[in-house]
Amino acid sequence: MSRRFVVPKIDSSEITPESVYLNRRELMRAAGLGLSTMALAAAPLTAASTGSAPRPLDFTSPEGEQFSSSEQKTPYADITAYNNFYEFGTDKDDPARYAKEMTIDPWAVEVSGLVLKPGKLNLEDLLSGFDLEERIYRLRCVEAWSMVVPWIGFPLADLLQRFQPLSTAKYVEFRTLYRRSEMRGTRSFGSIIDWPYREGLRLDEAMHPLTLIAVGLYGKTLPHQNGAPLRLVVPWKYGFKSIKSIVSIKLVDRQPATSWQSLAPREYGFYSNVNPAVDHPRWSQKFERRLPSSLFRPNRIPTRMFNGYEEQVAELYRGMDLSKYY
Amino acid sequence: MGSVPLRSVVFVLCITPFIGLVIDGLNSGLGPDPAEQVMGRSGQWALRMLLLTLLVSPLRQWTAWSMILSCRRILGLFSFFYASMHLASFSHFYIAWQPSLLLDELIRRPYIAAGFTAWLLMLPLAITSSKAWQRRLRRNWRKLHRLIYPATLLACLHLLWQARSDISESLVYTVLAALLLAWRLIPKKGSKGTL
């Protein structure tokens, strides 16, 4: 057969592991940065390009009251200090402490599955290839606390359309980065999550105008602990659906398995729409603490159906028994 | 060290986590969600004090240091103190002091029922912890105070039941509790049973 064109066999030991490759890029960038800093010592400082410290973004504010909120915004300090990001530990302050260990530049998101043009997006494409908007959304955690967050991002639909979903695509599966060396929570001996963290949406939920890919908050790029460099935000669902630090988006024809659902199907359904009428085995979902809360003013408010986005999204679930499809 | 200085030291150590909470509370060191901090820290200290209470008897046997017995009441009472704080913060932050909601939570969530029962079992122990009650109840005092065993088991169950994705911490507490309880099953010579 094609004897003359034998592909040279590469010994597996010769292949540079991705982690080393990434580290090399990091070193080169660090070296380059050192040089440019010296060269520009007298010039005014430009925005640092380390990709780690949040930097300002250009964005617009869209028309439409559903994209904004008159409620008091949760302060930046609280949004960035109180997080659930179990890859870095289960305490609320673990992500703020340890997520810095995650390399977010270089970053690539792979879009695959039932699309006409599968491909990758890198960090630069994400930050400059889409029209960024500010969306002020309520975020309701299944643990019965909530925040009001000014995200910066673009509709997930804009991203998906670039890759041209096929008509056979019915669901979208998302995955978070899984890099043990940089994520201490995944190394904990008692951790029972099957990493990487996975989430999913029905395609019509994914294409809904409220569904956002966030790359920033409060006008700047996302801090690591909030899911840098890009995360999903689905404001009418419990917070764990809004998967962080995404590396893979796959269009599929069957409902994908999600991390929490696999762990405890009775507690976490695929839909996980905010619903005060459907009780959770751990926490009552009738009320929430709007953060910041304080000792003497707990700020306990009633939870609203679909987190207050009923008018926009109820149509998606017409005819479905939401106590069954929780 | 005499028994009075020893007890003073233990008292100061036991109240330190509470002082820490108060200081954090005054300096907004409890973060945007004090409910979680107060709940978490008070529950943790209640269980830690409970385990320390159970450690007193084995320690006395191993070290023959009988003065340590005088600390047991302080440790037990502090465990109850932190457990009560845990229950109070739940009542304040989660159910806004509504008894009907408490009932609802107890019925729907077995882990809350387990924790609440543990607190209920500790209540008579706290009330009868004084010397006067010890005299009044005589032999029954010892029997009554064995309720600390089921209370400990329920407290561990309360913790294990709510572990979600990482069970390391609750496992550590449960293994320690199991060891302390198992020690009591070992027959000991010349002893009519200890607490």
mmCIF file of C-alpha atoms in Angstrom, chain A:
data_model
loop_
_atom_site.group_PDB
_atom_site.id
_atom_site.type_symbol
_atom_site.label_atom_id
_atom_site.label_comp_id
_atom_site.label_asym_id
_atom_site.label_seq_id
_atom_site.Cartn_x
_atom_site.Cartn_y
_atom_site.Cartn_z
ATOM 1 C CA MET A 1 0.000 0.000 0.000
ATOM 2 C CA SER A 2 1.393 3.429 0.673
ATOM 3 C CA ARG A 3 4.709 2.124 1.956
ATOM 4 C CA ARG A 4 6.604 5.142 0.789
ATOM 5 C CA PHE A 5 4.511 7.499 2.833
ATOM 6 C CA VAL A 6 4.758 5.897 6.205
ATOM 7 C CA VAL A 7 4.140 8.470 8.845
ATOM 8 C CA PRO A 8 7.156 8.556 11.142
ATOM 9 C CA LYS A 9 6.221 7.006 14.426
ATOM 10 C CA ILE A 10 6.577 9.377 17.311
ATOM 11 C CA ASP A 11 7.441 7.820 20.598
ATOM 12 C CA SER A 12 4.899 8.846 23.174
ATOM 13 C CA SER A 13 7.734 10.021 25.404
ATOM 14 C CA GLU A 14 8.665 12.572 22.749
ATOM 15 C CA ILE A 15 5.287 14.235 22.741
ATOM 16 C CA THR A 16 5.224 17.335 24.849
ATOM 17 C CA PRO A 17 2.450 17.027 27.410
ATOM 18 C CA GLU A 18 -0.077 19.810 27.133
ATOM 19 C CA SER A 19 0.700 21.061 30.623
ATOM 20 C CA VAL A 20 4.389 21.506 29.761
ATOM 21 C CA TYR A 21 3.489 23.182 26.512
ATOM 22 C CA LEU A 22 1.205 25.577 28.346
ATOM 23 C CA ASN A 23 3.875 26.283 30.936
ATOM 24 C CA ARG A 24 6.359 27.083 28.186
ATOM 25 C CA ARG A 25 3.995 29.583 26.674
ATOM 26 C CA GLU A 26 3.553 31.076 30.098
ATOM 27 C CA LEU A 27 7.327 31.418 30.513
ATOM 28 C CA MET A 28 7.732 32.964 27.093
ATOM 29 C CA ARG A 29 4.980 35.412 27.803
ATOM 30 C CA ALA A 30 6.456 36.275 31.169
ATOM 31 C CA ALA A 31 9.832 36.853 29.536
ATOM 32 C CA GLY A 32 8.273 38.965 26.807
ATOM 33 C CA LEU A 33 6.376 40.976 29.337
ATOM 34 C CA GLY A 34 9.561 41.623 31.261
ATOM 35 C CA LEU A 35 11.234 43.002 28.137
ATOM 36 C CA SER A 36 8.342 45.185 27.140
ATOM 37 C CA THR A 37 8.037 46.542 30.655
ATOM 38 C CA MET A 38 11.658 47.566 30.518
ATOM 39 C CA ALA A 39 11.227 49.123 27.098
ATOM 40 C CA LEU A 40 8.163 51.025 28.161
ATOM 41 C CA ALA A 41 9.466 52.002 31.541
ATOM 42 C CA ALA A 42 9.072 55.686 30.776
ATOM 43 C CA ALA A 43 5.857 55.341 28.749
ATOM 44 C CA PRO A 44 2.404 55.469 30.360
ATOM 45 C CA LEU A 45 1.184 52.091 31.485
ATOM 46 C CA THR A 46 -1.115 50.298 29.079
ATOM 47 C CA ALA A 47 -3.600 47.666 30.166
ATOM 48 C CA ALA A 48 -1.684 44.712 31.522
ATOM 49 C CA SER A 49 -1.990 41.706 29.240
ATOM 50 C CA THR A 50 -1.284 39.068 31.834
ATOM 51 C CA GLY A 51 -4.834 37.836 31.513
ATOM 52 C CA SER A 52 -5.059 37.315 35.251
ATOM 53 C CA ALA A 53 -6.032 40.671 36.707
ATOM 54 C CA PRO A 54 -9.526 41.801 35.611
ATOM 55 C CA ARG A 55 -9.286 44.460 32.896
ATOM 56 C CA PRO A 56 -11.906 46.848 31.532
ATOM 57 C CA LEU A 57 -14.208 45.767 28.694
ATOM 58 C CA ASP A 58 -16.132 47.721 26.060
ATOM 59 C CA PHE A 59 -19.830 47.058 26.181
ATOM 60 C CA THR A 60 -23.279 48.527 25.580
ATOM 61 C CA SER A 61 -26.489 48.378 27.592
ATOM 62 C CA PRO A 62 -29.298 46.660 25.705
ATOM 63 C CA GLU A 63 -32.895 47.869 25.501
ATOM 64 C CA GLY A 64 -35.475 45.832 27.409
ATOM 65 C CA GLU A 65 -36.308 45.732 31.085
ATOM 66 C CA GLN A 66 -35.722 41.977 31.299
ATOM 67 C CA PHE A 67 -32.028 42.628 30.688
ATOM 68 C CA SER A 68 -31.733 44.972 33.609
ATOM 69 C CA SER A 69 -32.942 45.285 37.162
ATOM 70 C CA SER A 70 -33.815 48.129 39.457
ATOM 71 C CA GLU A 71 -32.899 46.018 42.465
ATOM 72 C CA GLN A 72 -29.855 46.862 44.521
ATOM 73 C CA LYS A 73 -26.783 45.281 42.963
ATOM 74 C CA THR A 74 -24.665 43.012 45.141
ATOM 75 C CA PRO A 75 -21.299 44.762 45.669
ATOM 76 C CA TYR A 76 -18.319 43.616 43.604
ATOM 77 C CA ALA A 77 -16.433 42.653 46.766
ATOM 78 C CA ASP A 78 -19.195 40.214 47.749
ATOM 79 C CA ILE A 79 -19.701 38.726 44.282
ATOM 80 C CA THR A 80 -15.993 37.972 44.090
ATOM 81 C CA ALA A 81 -15.536 36.713 47.662
ATOM 82 C CA TYR A 82 -18.490 34.362 48.085
ATOM 83 C CA ASN A 83 -18.482 31.631 45.451
ATOM 84 C CA ASN A 84 -19.289 28.019 44.790
ATOM 85 C CA PHE A 85 -16.601 26.614 42.509
ATOM 86 C CA TYR A 86 -15.909 23.155 43.911
ATOM 87 C CA GLU A 87 -12.862 22.590 41.722
ATOM 88 C CA PHE A 88 -11.138 24.838 44.248
ATOM 89 C CA GLY A 89 -12.775 23.631 47.472
ATOM 90 C CA THR A 90 -16.227 23.560 49.020
ATOM 91 C CA ASP A 91 -15.925 26.579 51.330
ATOM 92 C CA LYS A 92 -17.302 29.826 49.983
ATOM 93 C CA ASP A 93 -13.950 31.590 50.310
ATOM 94 C CA ASP A 94 -11.903 28.778 48.732
ATOM 95 C CA PRO A 95 -12.409 29.944 45.114
ATOM 96 C CA ALA A 96 -11.302 33.520 45.897
ATOM 97 C CA ARG A 97 -8.226 32.076 47.559
ATOM 98 C CA TYR A 98 -7.242 29.295 45.175
ATOM 99 C CA ALA A 99 -8.779 29.882 41.743
ATOM 100 C CA LYS A 100 -5.816 32.118 40.856
ATOM 101 C CA GLU A 101 -3.853 28.895 40.414
ATOM 102 C CA MET A 102 -5.857 28.225 37.246
ATOM 103 C CA THR A 103 -4.213 29.298 33.972
ATOM 104 C CA ILE A 104 -6.794 31.183 31.911
ATOM 105 C CA ASP A 105 -4.535 32.469 29.152
ATOM 106 C CA PRO A 106 -4.094 30.678 26.774
ATOM 107 C CA TRP A 107 -7.656 29.373 26.696
ATOM 108 C CA ALA A 108 -9.675 27.631 24.044
ATOM 109 C CA VAL A 109 -13.295 26.527 23.881
ATOM 110 C CA GLU A 110 -14.054 23.649 21.591
ATOM 111 C CA VAL A 111 -17.454 23.677 19.882
ATOM 112 C CA SER A 112 -18.268 20.241 18.543
ATOM 113 C CA GLY A 113 -20.951 17.647 17.973
ATOM 114 C CA LEU A 114 -23.967 18.288 15.773
ATOM 115 C CA VAL A 115 -22.778 21.488 14.119
ATOM 116 C CA LEU A 116 -21.962 22.203 10.503
ATOM 117 C CA LYS A 117 -18.655 23.887 11.324
ATOM 118 C CA PRO A 118 -17.024 22.451 14.441
ATOM 119 C CA GLY A 119 -14.104 24.480 15.712
ATOM 120 C CA LYS A 120 -12.415 26.359 18.487
ATOM 121 C CA LEU A 121 -12.634 29.821 19.933
ATOM 122 C CA ASN A 122 -9.690 31.274 21.777
ATOM 123 C CA LEU A 123 -9.682 33.949 24.449
ATOM 124 C CA GLU A 124 -9.134 36.830 22.011
ATOM 125 C CA ASP A 125 -12.091 35.681 19.843
ATOM 126 C CA LEU A 126 -14.295 35.674 22.906
ATOM 127 C CA LEU A 127 -13.340 39.104 24.185
ATOM 128 C CA SER A 128 -13.295 40.913 20.846
ATOM 129 C CA GLY A 129 -15.319 38.754 18.448
ATOM 130 C CA PHE A 130 -18.753 39.409 19.936
ATOM 131 C CA ASP A 131 -20.770 42.508 20.799
ATOM 132 C CA LEU A 132 -20.598 42.691 24.560
ATOM 133 C CA GLU A 133 -23.589 43.877 26.590
ATOM 134 C CA GLU A 134 -24.241 44.516 30.237
ATOM 135 C CA ARG A 135 -26.982 42.317 31.667
ATOM 136 C CA ILE A 136 -28.087 42.851 35.241
ATOM 137 C CA TYR A 137 -29.513 39.522 36.376
ATOM 138 C CA ARG A 138 -30.681 37.962 39.597
ATOM 139 C CA LEU A 139 -28.653 34.876 40.493
ATOM 140 C CA ARG A 140 -30.459 32.383 42.718
ATOM 141 C CA CYS A 141 -28.386 29.612 44.274
ATOM 142 C CA VAL A 142 -30.059 26.326 45.175
ATOM 143 C CA GLU A 143 -28.662 26.876 48.689
ATOM 144 C CA ALA A 144 -31.292 29.609 49.136
ATOM 145 C CA TRP A 145 -29.156 32.719 48.760
ATOM 146 C CA SER A 146 -29.217 35.147 45.868
ATOM 147 C CA MET A 147 -27.365 38.096 44.362
ATOM 148 C CA VAL A 148 -27.955 40.742 41.709
ATOM 149 C CA VAL A 149 -25.030 40.710 39.285
ATOM 150 C CA PRO A 150 -24.130 43.106 36.442
ATOM 151 C CA TRP A 151 -22.629 40.639 33.946
ATOM 152 C CA ILE A 152 -20.842 41.560 30.733
ATOM 153 C CA GLY A 153 -21.322 39.078 27.925
ATOM 154 C CA PHE A 154 -23.171 38.074 24.783
ATOM 155 C CA PRO A 155 -26.093 35.741 24.044
ATOM 156 C CA LEU A 156 -25.099 32.094 23.851
ATOM 157 C CA ALA A 157 -27.228 32.005 20.688
ATOM 158 C CA ASP A 158 -24.694 34.320 18.953
ATOM 159 C CA LEU A 159 -21.922 31.863 19.704
ATOM 160 C CA LEU A 160 -23.865 28.758 18.704
ATOM 161 C CA GLN A 161 -25.026 30.281 15.412
ATOM 162 C CA ARG A 162 -21.427 30.786 14.292
ATOM 163 C CA PHE A 163 -20.930 27.059 14.326
ATOM 164 C CA GLN A 164 -24.287 26.391 12.635
ATOM 165 C CA PRO A 165 -26.157 23.780 14.711
ATOM 166 C CA LEU A 166 -27.674 20.952 12.666
ATOM 167 C CA SER A 167 -31.403 20.291 12.806
ATOM 168 C CA THR A 168 -30.686 17.040 14.659
ATOM 169 C CA ALA A 169 -29.163 18.953 17.604
ATOM 170 C CA LYS A 170 -31.563 18.992 20.552
ATOM 171 C CA TYR A 171 -29.369 19.680 23.583
ATOM 172 C CA VAL A 172 -26.144 21.414 24.475
ATOM 173 C CA GLU A 173 -23.556 19.891 26.789
ATOM 174 C CA PHE A 174 -20.987 22.085 28.545
ATOM 175 C CA ARG A 175 -17.785 21.140 30.318
ATOM 176 C CA THR A 176 -15.565 23.011 32.730
ATOM 177 C CA LEU A 177 -11.791 22.861 32.583
ATOM 178 C CA TYR A 178 -10.401 19.906 34.541
ATOM 179 C CA ARG A 179 -6.747 20.374 35.417
ATOM 180 C CA ARG A 180 -5.863 18.601 38.642
ATOM 181 C CA SER A 181 -2.538 20.349 39.082
ATOM 182 C CA GLU A 182 -4.292 23.715 39.265
ATOM 183 C CA MET A 183 -7.524 22.708 40.992
ATOM 184 C CA ARG A 184 -7.014 21.585 44.516
ATOM 185 C CA GLY A 185 -10.664 20.730 45.131
ATOM 186 C CA THR A 186 -10.475 17.977 42.525
ATOM 187 C CA ARG A 187 -7.602 16.410 44.461
ATOM 188 C CA SER A 188 -9.512 16.158 47.765
ATOM 189 C CA PHE A 189 -9.816 12.514 48.873
ATOM 190 C CA GLY A 190 -13.447 12.830 49.856
ATOM 191 C CA SER A 191 -14.590 14.503 46.649
ATOM 192 C CA ILE A 192 -17.298 12.441 44.997
ATOM 193 C CA ILE A 193 -17.933 14.557 41.893
ATOM 194 C CA ASP A 194 -16.975 12.829 38.652
ATOM 195 C CA TRP A 195 -14.804 15.587 37.127
ATOM 196 C CA PRO A 196 -14.889 17.424 34.773
ATOM 197 C CA TYR A 197 -17.972 19.360 35.851
ATOM 198 C CA ARG A 198 -20.742 19.001 33.266
ATOM 199 C CA GLU A 199 -23.926 20.895 32.611
ATOM 200 C CA GLY A 200 -26.557 20.940 29.914
ATOM 201 C CA LEU A 201 -29.449 22.844 28.396
ATOM 202 C CA ARG A 202 -32.174 22.033 25.953
ATOM 203 C CA LEU A 203 -31.382 23.756 22.640
ATOM 204 C CA ASP A 204 -34.338 26.158 22.904
ATOM 205 C CA GLU A 205 -33.192 27.142 26.411
ATOM 206 C CA ALA A 206 -29.672 27.664 25.060
ATOM 207 C CA MET A 207 -30.962 29.863 22.227
ATOM 208 C CA HIS A 208 -33.188 31.956 24.516
ATOM 209 C CA PRO A 209 -32.232 35.657 24.448
ATOM 210 C CA LEU A 210 -31.765 35.712 28.243
ATOM 211 C CA THR A 211 -29.148 32.947 28.131
ATOM 212 C CA LEU A 212 -25.771 34.583 28.325
ATOM 213 C CA ILE A 213 -22.111 33.742 27.928
ATOM 214 C CA ALA A 214 -20.499 36.056 30.462
ATOM 215 C CA VAL A 215 -16.907 37.168 30.091
ATOM 216 C CA GLY A 216 -17.033 39.917 32.679
ATOM 217 C CA LEU A 217 -18.813 41.552 35.588
ATOM 218 C CA TYR A 218 -18.965 45.142 36.818
ATOM 219 C CA GLY A 219 -17.414 46.253 33.507
ATOM 220 C CA LYS A 220 -14.249 44.187 33.800
ATOM 221 C CA THR A 221 -13.173 40.691 32.747
ATOM 222 C CA LEU A 222 -14.261 37.897 35.083
ATOM 223 C CA PRO A 223 -12.083 37.158 38.104
ATOM 224 C CA HIS A 224 -10.947 33.517 38.211
ATOM 225 C CA GLN A 225 -13.324 32.621 41.057
ATOM 226 C CA ASN A 226 -16.358 33.737 39.048
ATOM 227 C CA GLY A 227 -15.569 31.385 36.178
ATOM 228 C CA ALA A 228 -12.978 33.149 34.054
ATOM 229 C CA PRO A 229 -12.530 33.485 31.188
ATOM 230 C CA LEU A 230 -16.075 32.542 30.185
ATOM 231 C CA ARG A 231 -19.099 31.100 31.903
ATOM 232 C CA LEU A 232 -22.728 30.454 31.259
ATOM 233 C CA VAL A 233 -25.462 32.528 32.938
ATOM 234 C CA VAL A 234 -29.029 31.195 32.870
ATOM 235 C CA PRO A 235 -30.853 33.549 35.221
ATOM 236 C CA TRP A 236 -34.082 31.561 35.610
ATOM 237 C CA LYS A 237 -32.280 28.412 36.768
ATOM 238 C CA TYR A 238 -30.428 27.609 39.985
ATOM 239 C CA GLY A 239 -26.860 28.867 39.974
ATOM 240 C CA PHE A 240 -25.164 25.498 39.491
ATOM 241 C CA LYS A 241 -26.578 25.355 35.943
ATOM 242 C CA SER A 242 -24.484 28.431 35.104
ATOM 243 C CA ILE A 243 -21.305 26.445 34.500
ATOM 244 C CA LYS A 244 -17.963 28.212 34.897
ATOM 245 C CA SER A 245 -14.635 28.248 33.008
ATOM 246 C CA ILE A 246 -16.008 26.428 29.956
ATOM 247 C CA VAL A 247 -13.680 24.491 27.652
ATOM 248 C CA SER A 248 -16.189 22.453 25.679
ATOM 249 C CA ILE A 249 -19.610 23.101 24.162
ATOM 250 C CA LYS A 250 -21.095 20.121 22.366
ATOM 251 C CA LEU A 251 -24.387 19.907 20.520
ATOM 252 C CA VAL A 252 -26.050 16.541 20.985
ATOM 253 C CA ASP A 253 -29.338 14.810 20.210
ATOM 254 C CA ARG A 254 -29.951 13.340 23.658
ATOM 255 C CA GLN A 255 -30.317 14.895 27.085
ATOM 256 C CA PRO A 256 -26.776 15.001 28.483
ATOM 257 C CA ALA A 257 -25.887 13.775 31.963
ATOM 258 C CA THR A 258 -24.991 16.656 34.275
ATOM 259 C CA SER A 259 -22.669 16.481 37.274
ATOM 260 C CA TRP A 260 -25.175 17.182 40.029
ATOM 261 C CA GLN A 261 -27.868 15.101 38.450
ATOM 262 C CA SER A 262 -25.504 12.124 38.240
ATOM 263 C CA LEU A 263 -24.555 12.603 41.880
ATOM 264 C CA ALA A 264 -28.051 12.946 43.337
ATOM 265 C CA PRO A 265 -30.856 12.626 40.764
ATOM 266 C CA ARG A 266 -33.538 13.078 43.401
ATOM 267 C CA GLU A 267 -32.109 16.408 44.443
ATOM 268 C CA TYR A 268 -30.975 17.952 41.190
ATOM 269 C CA GLY A 269 -33.013 17.619 38.052
ATOM 270 C CA PHE A 270 -31.864 18.376 34.526
ATOM 271 C CA TYR A 271 -34.024 21.489 34.312
ATOM 272 C CA SER A 272 -33.448 22.936 37.789
ATOM 273 C CA ASN A 273 -35.616 25.950 37.124
ATOM 274 C CA VAL A 274 -36.014 28.225 40.113
ATOM 275 C CA ASN A 275 -39.359 27.155 41.538
ATOM 276 C CA PRO A 276 -40.544 27.989 45.062
ATOM 277 C CA ALA A 277 -43.269 25.339 44.775
ATOM 278 C CA VAL A 278 -40.891 22.434 44.240
ATOM 279 C CA ASP A 279 -39.172 21.538 47.462
ATOM 280 C CA HIS A 280 -35.550 20.457 47.604
ATOM 281 C CA PRO A 281 -34.534 17.695 50.054
ATOM 282 C CA ARG A 282 -31.950 19.987 51.676
ATOM 283 C CA TRP A 283 -33.262 23.512 51.556
ATOM 284 C CA SER A 284 -36.684 25.046 51.412
ATOM 285 C CA GLN A 285 -36.924 26.978 48.169
ATOM 286 C CA LYS A 286 -39.727 29.296 49.259
ATOM 287 C CA PHE A 287 -37.402 32.022 50.505
ATOM 288 C CA GLU A 288 -33.922 33.284 49.810
ATOM 289 C CA ARG A 289 -31.357 35.490 51.499
ATOM 290 C CA ARG A 290 -30.533 38.353 49.184
ATOM 291 C CA LEU A 291 -26.857 39.089 49.701
ATOM 292 C CA PRO A 292 -25.369 41.000 51.319
ATOM 293 C CA SER A 293 -27.358 39.835 54.294
ATOM 294 C CA SER A 294 -26.499 40.827 57.853
ATOM 295 C CA LEU A 295 -26.905 39.415 61.349
ATOM 296 C CA PHE A 296 -29.827 41.596 62.324
ATOM 297 C CA ARG A 297 -31.244 42.147 58.866
ATOM 298 C CA PRO A 298 -31.088 38.727 57.190
ATOM 299 C CA ASN A 299 -32.758 40.141 54.044
ATOM 300 C CA ARG A 300 -34.982 37.118 53.675
ATOM 301 C CA ILE A 301 -37.284 37.551 50.667
ATOM 302 C CA PRO A 302 -39.754 35.241 48.935
ATOM 303 C CA THR A 303 -38.402 33.363 45.921
ATOM 304 C CA ARG A 304 -40.202 34.002 42.650
ATOM 305 C CA MET A 305 -41.181 31.499 39.983
ATOM 306 C CA PHE A 306 -38.391 31.212 37.375
ATOM 307 C CA ASN A 307 -36.489 33.690 39.540
ATOM 308 C CA GLY A 308 -38.772 36.477 38.330
ATOM 309 C CA TYR A 309 -38.290 35.696 34.611
ATOM 310 C CA GLU A 310 -41.612 33.887 34.251
ATOM 311 C CA GLU A 311 -42.904 36.251 31.596
ATOM 312 C CA GLN A 312 -39.895 35.549 29.380
ATOM 313 C CA VAL A 313 -39.406 31.827 29.841
ATOM 314 C CA ALA A 314 -42.655 30.159 30.980
ATOM 315 C CA GLU A 315 -43.457 29.476 27.313
ATOM 316 C CA LEU A 316 -40.484 27.097 27.096
ATOM 317 C CA TYR A 317 -42.131 24.746 29.563
ATOM 318 C CA ARG A 318 -45.758 24.932 28.480
ATOM 319 C CA GLY A 319 -47.542 21.659 29.161
ATOM 320 C CA MET A 320 -44.714 20.221 31.240
ATOM 321 C CA ASP A 321 -45.289 19.003 34.787
ATOM 322 C CA LEU A 322 -42.604 21.037 36.553
ATOM 323 C CA SER A 323 -42.808 18.965 39.715
ATOM 324 C CA LYS A 324 -41.812 15.971 37.603
ATOM 325 C CA TYR A 325 -39.302 17.789 35.390
ATOM 326 C CA TYR A 326 -37.667 19.707 38.233
#
